[in-house]
Backbone as ProteinMPNN parsed JSONL, in Angstrom:
{"seq_chain_A": "QVQLVESGGGLVQAGGSLRLSCAASGRTFSSIPMGWFRQAPGKEREFVAVISWSSNTIFYADSVKGRFTISRDNAKNTGYLQMNSLKPEDTAVYYCAADPDGDYYHPGSYEFWGQGTQVTVSS", "coords_chain_A": {"N_chain_A": [[60.232, 51.257, 152.264], [59.13, 54.208, 149.831], [56.984, 56.344, 149.082], [55.611, 57.897, 146.416], [54.661, 60.683, 144.781], [53.644, 62.838, 142.314], [53.376, 65.968, 140.788], [51.993, 69.054, 138.651], [51.909, 68.383, 136.518], [50.603, 69.373, 133.085], [48.48, 71.671, 130.558], [50.924, 72.861, 128.355], [51.568, 75.382, 125.52], [53.656, 75.174, 123.083], [57.28, 75.916, 123.552], [56.835, 76.834, 125.882], [56.857, 76.63, 129.83], [57.608, 74.0, 132.557], [56.717, 72.945, 135.507], [57.808, 70.147, 136.803], [56.481, 68.641, 140.63], [57.764, 66.348, 143.179], [56.487, 64.161, 145.272], [58.104, 62.866, 148.083], [57.299, 59.867, 150.347], [58.4, 58.203, 153.785], [60.622, 56.083, 153.621], [63.935, 56.565, 153.512], [64.482, 59.182, 151.723], [66.146, 61.128, 151.595], [68.229, 59.637, 150.684], [69.004, 58.554, 148.705], [68.949, 57.577, 144.725], [67.072, 59.774, 142.688], [64.785, 59.327, 139.793], [63.268, 60.348, 136.557], [60.657, 59.309, 134.454], [59.38, 59.134, 131.214], [55.985, 58.873, 129.303], [54.642, 58.297, 126.279], [52.325, 57.863, 124.605], [51.327, 54.365, 123.233], [54.26, 54.216, 123.472], [57.248, 53.309, 124.301], [58.081, 53.896, 127.839], [60.228, 55.925, 129.014], [64.645, 56.831, 130.054], [64.426, 60.271, 131.611], [65.623, 62.173, 132.904], [68.01, 62.197, 135.63], [69.109, 62.644, 139.311], [71.853, 62.148, 141.513], [72.31, 60.765, 145.309], [72.871, 63.04, 146.59], [72.875, 65.343, 144.991], [75.058, 65.784, 143.276], [75.71, 64.361, 140.947], [74.091, 64.295, 137.925], [72.441, 63.008, 134.91], [71.066, 63.402, 131.969], [68.473, 62.82, 129.53], [69.616, 62.733, 125.717], [67.643, 64.192, 124.759], [66.39, 65.976, 125.884], [68.955, 67.626, 126.691], [69.902, 70.248, 127.881], [67.264, 71.606, 128.062], [65.497, 70.767, 130.023], [66.121, 70.603, 133.309], [66.603, 68.35, 136.37], [66.184, 68.486, 139.88], [67.098, 68.569, 143.314], [65.553, 69.18, 146.662], [66.304, 67.685, 150.161], [65.438, 68.32, 152.469], [62.94, 68.851, 152.095], [62.12, 66.533, 151.354], [61.788, 66.385, 148.15], [61.698, 66.323, 144.686], [62.112, 68.131, 141.963], [61.18, 69.116, 138.589], [62.409, 70.653, 135.686], [61.018, 71.949, 132.877], [61.615, 73.426, 130.003], [61.62, 75.49, 127.439], [59.357, 73.962, 125.541], [57.927, 71.095, 123.382], [56.001, 69.505, 121.559], [56.456, 66.702, 120.912], [56.877, 66.353, 123.771], [55.334, 65.676, 125.237], [53.687, 63.655, 127.306], [53.017, 61.015, 129.736], [54.847, 61.52, 132.083], [57.005, 59.995, 134.862], [58.701, 60.15, 138.094], [60.521, 58.468, 139.923], [62.323, 56.353, 142.065], [65.457, 55.162, 144.373], [67.051, 53.357, 142.542], [68.398, 50.234, 141.169], [71.978, 49.493, 139.568], [71.449, 50.484, 136.794], [70.976, 53.172, 135.874], [69.946, 54.433, 134.12], [67.433, 52.426, 133.287], [64.257, 51.841, 133.221], [63.139, 49.96, 134.981], [64.619, 48.999, 136.656], [64.269, 51.075, 139.173], [62.631, 50.759, 142.277], [60.395, 52.173, 143.429], [58.206, 54.172, 142.113], [56.358, 56.945, 141.033], [52.585, 57.976, 140.161], [52.165, 59.45, 138.402], [51.56, 62.166, 135.846], [50.431, 63.39, 133.813], [51.537, 65.623, 130.658], [51.001, 67.884, 128.405], [51.789, 69.235, 125.3], [51.09, 71.515, 123.182], [51.275, 72.903, 119.953]], "CA_chain_A": [[58.7, 51.496, 151.501], [59.132, 55.397, 149.749], [56.258, 56.549, 148.646], [55.999, 59.141, 145.287], [53.337, 61.956, 144.16], [54.113, 63.681, 141.013], [52.245, 66.948, 140.765], [52.873, 70.134, 138.266], [51.455, 68.786, 134.806], [49.406, 70.129, 132.443], [48.446, 72.156, 129.093], [51.14, 74.384, 127.636], [51.524, 76.198, 124.323], [54.7, 74.709, 122.46], [58.111, 77.075, 123.802], [56.146, 77.433, 127.154], [57.354, 75.402, 130.634], [56.019, 74.001, 133.279], [57.722, 72.373, 136.621], [56.948, 68.86, 137.742], [57.656, 67.972, 141.7], [57.663, 64.884, 142.899], [57.035, 64.382, 146.888], [58.251, 61.745, 148.499], [57.243, 60.714, 151.776], [58.575, 56.792, 153.918], [61.738, 55.354, 153.919], [65.163, 58.057, 153.205], [64.56, 59.578, 150.191], [67.314, 61.845, 151.0], [69.946, 58.874, 150.614], [68.504, 57.846, 147.81], [68.91, 58.883, 143.913], [65.596, 59.601, 142.217], [65.008, 59.917, 138.582], [61.871, 60.903, 135.972], [60.307, 58.764, 133.448], [58.355, 59.561, 130.6], [55.578, 57.695, 128.59], [54.007, 58.577, 125.704], [50.856, 57.025, 123.93], [52.248, 53.602, 122.085], [55.531, 53.761, 123.544], [57.662, 52.548, 125.734], [58.122, 53.956, 129.561], [61.828, 56.107, 128.252], [65.053, 57.665, 130.897], [64.275, 62.228, 131.513], [66.972, 62.401, 133.919], [68.282, 61.358, 137.347], [69.742, 63.218, 140.332], [71.846, 61.046, 142.947], [71.227, 61.762, 146.584], [73.37, 64.719, 147.091], [72.812, 66.116, 144.203], [76.808, 66.121, 142.277], [76.118, 63.705, 140.024], [73.193, 64.209, 137.105], [72.71, 62.807, 133.983], [70.084, 63.353, 131.37], [68.46, 61.985, 128.0], [70.164, 63.737, 125.0], [66.344, 64.505, 123.832], [65.371, 67.211, 126.74], [70.01, 68.282, 127.859], [69.428, 71.887, 127.773], [65.901, 72.494, 127.96], [65.033, 70.205, 131.466], [66.897, 70.164, 134.673], [66.47, 67.68, 137.387], [67.345, 69.154, 141.016], [65.697, 67.48, 144.609], [65.55, 69.343, 148.034], [65.971, 66.863, 150.428], [64.771, 69.223, 153.553], [61.712, 69.142, 151.872], [62.061, 65.519, 150.848], [60.827, 66.693, 147.146], [62.481, 66.123, 143.513], [61.541, 68.63, 141.388], [61.93, 68.894, 137.082], [61.713, 72.105, 135.49], [60.874, 71.839, 131.972], [61.554, 75.242, 129.33], [60.616, 75.376, 125.624], [58.294, 72.372, 125.625], [57.707, 71.018, 122.363], [54.395, 68.985, 120.891], [57.443, 65.914, 121.379], [57.8, 66.106, 125.105], [53.792, 65.475, 125.758], [53.815, 62.091, 128.289], [52.815, 61.085, 130.819], [55.462, 61.623, 133.501], [57.123, 60.041, 136.083], [59.137, 60.255, 138.882], [60.728, 57.115, 140.537], [63.587, 56.189, 143.652], [66.083, 54.186, 144.57], [67.413, 52.739, 141.254], [69.454, 48.966, 141.619], [72.207, 49.861, 138.593], [71.207, 51.161, 135.269], [69.988, 54.664, 136.046], [69.065, 54.361, 132.799], [66.427, 51.438, 132.408], [63.145, 51.986, 134.463], [63.117, 47.966, 135.409], [66.21, 50.045, 137.718], [63.738, 51.662, 140.091], [62.055, 50.279, 142.99], [59.698, 52.653, 143.5], [57.443, 54.693, 141.538], [55.099, 57.886, 141.725], [51.484, 56.874, 139.519], [52.241, 60.14, 136.863], [51.367, 63.3, 135.884], [50.28, 64.126, 132.388], [52.699, 67.016, 130.375], [51.097, 68.125, 127.02], [52.236, 70.407, 124.841], [50.506, 71.853, 121.621], [51.73, 72.986, 118.611]], "C_chain_A": [[59.14, 53.304, 151.307], [57.279, 55.404, 148.687], [55.951, 57.949, 147.758], [54.508, 59.925, 144.959], [53.645, 62.741, 143.383], [53.185, 64.694, 141.121], [53.159, 68.125, 139.63], [52.497, 69.781, 136.593], [50.288, 69.286, 134.903], [49.514, 70.472, 131.298], [49.44, 72.926, 129.259], [50.955, 74.295, 126.049], [53.429, 75.47, 124.219], [56.146, 75.922, 122.846], [57.87, 77.443, 125.21], [57.46, 76.969, 128.461], [56.613, 74.997, 131.343], [57.172, 73.617, 134.083], [56.665, 71.676, 137.154], [57.409, 68.736, 139.28], [56.646, 66.712, 141.987], [58.202, 64.324, 144.569], [57.302, 63.259, 147.313], [57.833, 61.41, 150.412], [57.717, 58.244, 152.396], [60.321, 57.017, 154.179], [62.632, 56.71, 153.244], [65.055, 58.256, 152.073], [65.946, 60.497, 150.422], [68.78, 61.008, 150.385], [69.789, 58.299, 149.821], [68.924, 58.734, 145.985], [67.338, 59.157, 143.011], [65.923, 60.576, 140.509], [63.544, 59.835, 137.82], [62.167, 59.782, 134.83], [59.844, 59.82, 132.397], [57.679, 58.492, 129.518], [54.662, 58.066, 127.539], [53.056, 57.683, 125.058], [51.779, 55.358, 123.523], [53.445, 53.591, 122.309], [55.715, 53.869, 125.097], [58.35, 53.523, 126.654], [60.276, 54.563, 128.654], [62.633, 57.209, 129.295], [64.604, 60.041, 130.376], [65.379, 62.543, 131.978], [66.698, 61.552, 134.908], [69.434, 61.521, 138.02], [70.139, 62.043, 141.531], [71.373, 62.075, 144.158], [71.919, 62.875, 146.56], [73.621, 65.742, 146.34], [74.345, 66.74, 142.911], [76.439, 65.143, 141.298], [74.321, 63.506, 139.288], [73.234, 64.256, 135.319], [70.93, 63.018, 133.057], [69.978, 62.845, 129.593], [69.33, 63.422, 126.605], [69.009, 64.414, 124.429], [66.266, 66.0, 124.947], [67.3, 67.603, 127.865], [69.602, 69.912, 127.309], [68.637, 72.672, 127.855], [65.623, 72.164, 129.797], [66.27, 70.146, 132.407], [65.709, 70.087, 136.069], [66.642, 68.548, 139.074], [66.39, 68.18, 141.749], [66.093, 68.408, 145.956], [65.279, 68.413, 149.308], [65.569, 67.249, 151.539], [63.749, 68.771, 153.405], [61.091, 67.439, 151.57], [60.581, 65.646, 149.195], [61.65, 66.555, 145.867], [61.56, 67.357, 142.583], [61.973, 68.508, 139.342], [61.461, 70.166, 135.904], [62.318, 71.862, 134.086], [60.827, 72.893, 131.0], [62.046, 74.339, 128.117], [60.287, 74.24, 125.186], [58.352, 72.59, 124.412], [57.084, 70.142, 122.351], [55.627, 67.247, 121.591], [57.542, 65.334, 123.156], [56.409, 65.559, 125.615], [53.707, 63.745, 126.008], [53.007, 62.623, 129.452], [54.106, 60.929, 131.993], [55.134, 61.195, 134.741], [58.272, 60.141, 137.392], [59.423, 58.871, 139.665], [62.26, 57.076, 140.856], [64.067, 54.9, 143.554], [66.308, 52.767, 143.126], [68.684, 50.854, 141.574], [70.606, 48.676, 140.134], [71.719, 50.642, 137.758], [70.611, 52.671, 135.678], [68.888, 54.502, 135.053], [67.409, 53.673, 131.971], [65.426, 51.778, 133.82], [63.043, 50.752, 134.969], [63.751, 47.927, 136.801], [65.69, 49.684, 139.194], [62.949, 50.554, 141.074], [60.838, 51.232, 142.747], [59.303, 53.758, 142.959], [56.159, 55.983, 142.277], [53.095, 57.519, 141.234], [51.427, 58.368, 138.5], [51.714, 61.101, 136.959], [50.966, 63.798, 134.218], [51.004, 65.589, 131.918], [51.601, 66.528, 128.867], [51.265, 69.358, 126.257], [51.668, 70.581, 123.473], [50.928, 73.01, 121.358], [50.936, 74.113, 118.358]], "O_chain_A": [[59.464, 53.883, 152.343], [56.763, 54.602, 147.909], [56.039, 59.031, 148.34], [53.403, 59.383, 145.0], [54.098, 63.73, 143.958], [52.087, 64.364, 141.57], [54.385, 68.225, 139.585], [52.687, 70.553, 135.653], [49.436, 69.556, 135.75], [50.403, 69.938, 130.635], [49.319, 73.78, 130.137], [50.365, 73.399, 125.446], [54.195, 75.362, 125.177], [55.944, 76.991, 122.27], [58.593, 78.281, 125.75], [58.664, 76.95, 128.206], [55.395, 75.178, 131.317], [58.335, 73.786, 133.717], [55.552, 71.92, 137.618], [58.629, 68.712, 139.437], [55.59, 66.269, 141.536], [59.323, 64.13, 145.039], [56.577, 62.395, 146.82], [57.952, 62.174, 151.371], [57.436, 57.279, 151.686], [60.956, 57.893, 154.767], [62.115, 57.639, 152.624], [65.559, 57.467, 151.274], [66.762, 60.579, 149.505], [69.834, 61.421, 149.902], [70.382, 57.22, 149.856], [69.125, 59.941, 145.85], [66.632, 58.152, 142.941], [66.579, 61.549, 140.135], [62.643, 59.27, 138.441], [63.253, 59.408, 134.385], [59.878, 61.038, 132.572], [58.296, 57.582, 128.966], [53.547, 58.198, 128.044], [53.345, 56.493, 125.181], [53.006, 55.423, 123.597], [54.09, 52.976, 121.46], [55.162, 54.152, 126.16], [59.347, 54.033, 126.144], [61.124, 53.886, 128.071], [62.034, 58.238, 129.61], [64.572, 60.706, 129.34], [66.136, 63.271, 131.336], [65.849, 60.692, 135.145], [70.503, 60.971, 137.756], [69.385, 61.336, 142.201], [70.747, 63.13, 144.266], [71.204, 63.875, 146.486], [74.27, 66.75, 146.618], [74.469, 67.675, 142.119], [77.355, 65.21, 140.479], [73.461, 62.826, 139.846], [73.777, 65.101, 134.607], [69.853, 62.767, 133.596], [70.855, 62.611, 128.761], [69.471, 64.637, 126.745], [69.269, 65.262, 123.575], [66.038, 67.079, 124.4], [67.316, 67.783, 129.083], [69.016, 70.315, 126.304], [68.726, 73.899, 127.812], [65.563, 73.045, 130.655], [67.318, 69.594, 132.074], [64.814, 70.778, 136.555], [67.567, 69.361, 139.068], [65.49, 67.432, 141.367], [67.268, 68.206, 146.264], [64.092, 68.29, 149.612], [65.065, 66.239, 152.03], [63.268, 68.179, 154.371], [59.892, 67.159, 151.564], [59.399, 65.324, 149.079], [62.793, 66.802, 146.253], [60.33, 67.341, 142.635], [62.946, 67.875, 138.934], [60.336, 70.408, 135.466], [63.51, 71.646, 133.867], [59.751, 73.481, 131.113], [62.536, 73.229, 127.908], [60.996, 73.57, 124.435], [58.662, 73.69, 123.954], [57.39, 69.459, 123.328], [55.424, 66.848, 122.737], [58.064, 64.319, 123.616], [56.534, 64.869, 126.626], [53.676, 62.856, 125.156], [52.587, 63.685, 129.913], [54.024, 59.965, 132.754], [54.177, 61.401, 135.487], [59.11, 60.455, 136.546], [58.44, 58.213, 140.005], [63.174, 57.567, 140.194], [63.59, 53.899, 143.021], [65.795, 51.658, 142.973], [69.683, 50.832, 142.292], [70.265, 47.697, 139.471], [71.545, 51.779, 138.197], [69.392, 52.817, 135.592], [67.658, 54.453, 135.063], [66.703, 53.969, 131.007], [65.747, 51.911, 135.001], [62.466, 51.029, 136.021], [63.54, 47.167, 137.746], [66.054, 48.847, 140.02], [62.672, 49.47, 140.559], [60.238, 50.99, 141.7], [60.073, 54.672, 143.254], [55.479, 56.013, 143.303], [52.42, 56.847, 142.014], [50.467, 58.338, 137.73], [51.211, 61.325, 138.06], [51.536, 64.775, 133.732], [51.035, 66.55, 132.686], [51.431, 65.402, 128.399], [50.843, 70.437, 126.674], [51.843, 69.676, 122.658], [51.015, 73.974, 122.119], [50.949, 74.641, 117.246]]}, "name": "protein", "num_of_chains": 1, "seq": "QVQLVESGGGLVQAGGSLRLSCAASGRTFSSIPMGWFRQAPGKEREFVAVISWSSNTIFYADSVKGRFTISRDNAKNTGYLQMNSLKPEDTAVYYCAADPDGDYYHPGSYEFWGQGTQVTVSS"}
């Protein structure tokens, strides 16, 4: 089992920045990929970014490429999502997830999830 707890969400103006954290405990977090997803009201949960256990492989959704940066510190069992140049359309609940089985881009592939943290970007 892996327990995930997100933090760092909040209210920010358009153009601002936030850094989300995902603290992991339980099984060996450092050996499994982790990803970030988001879900806006009335919409499906969508892929944001994923990082391999070694940080050698990273993928981003086109909508956040160049603005968001995913990273992890395995010594601290923590993953991060640095979000810059935020837009109102980035408003959503952000979730971290771990241990995907197959498709990194599909939320159904992930076994472990955090509870989510709200990010609201005002215009």
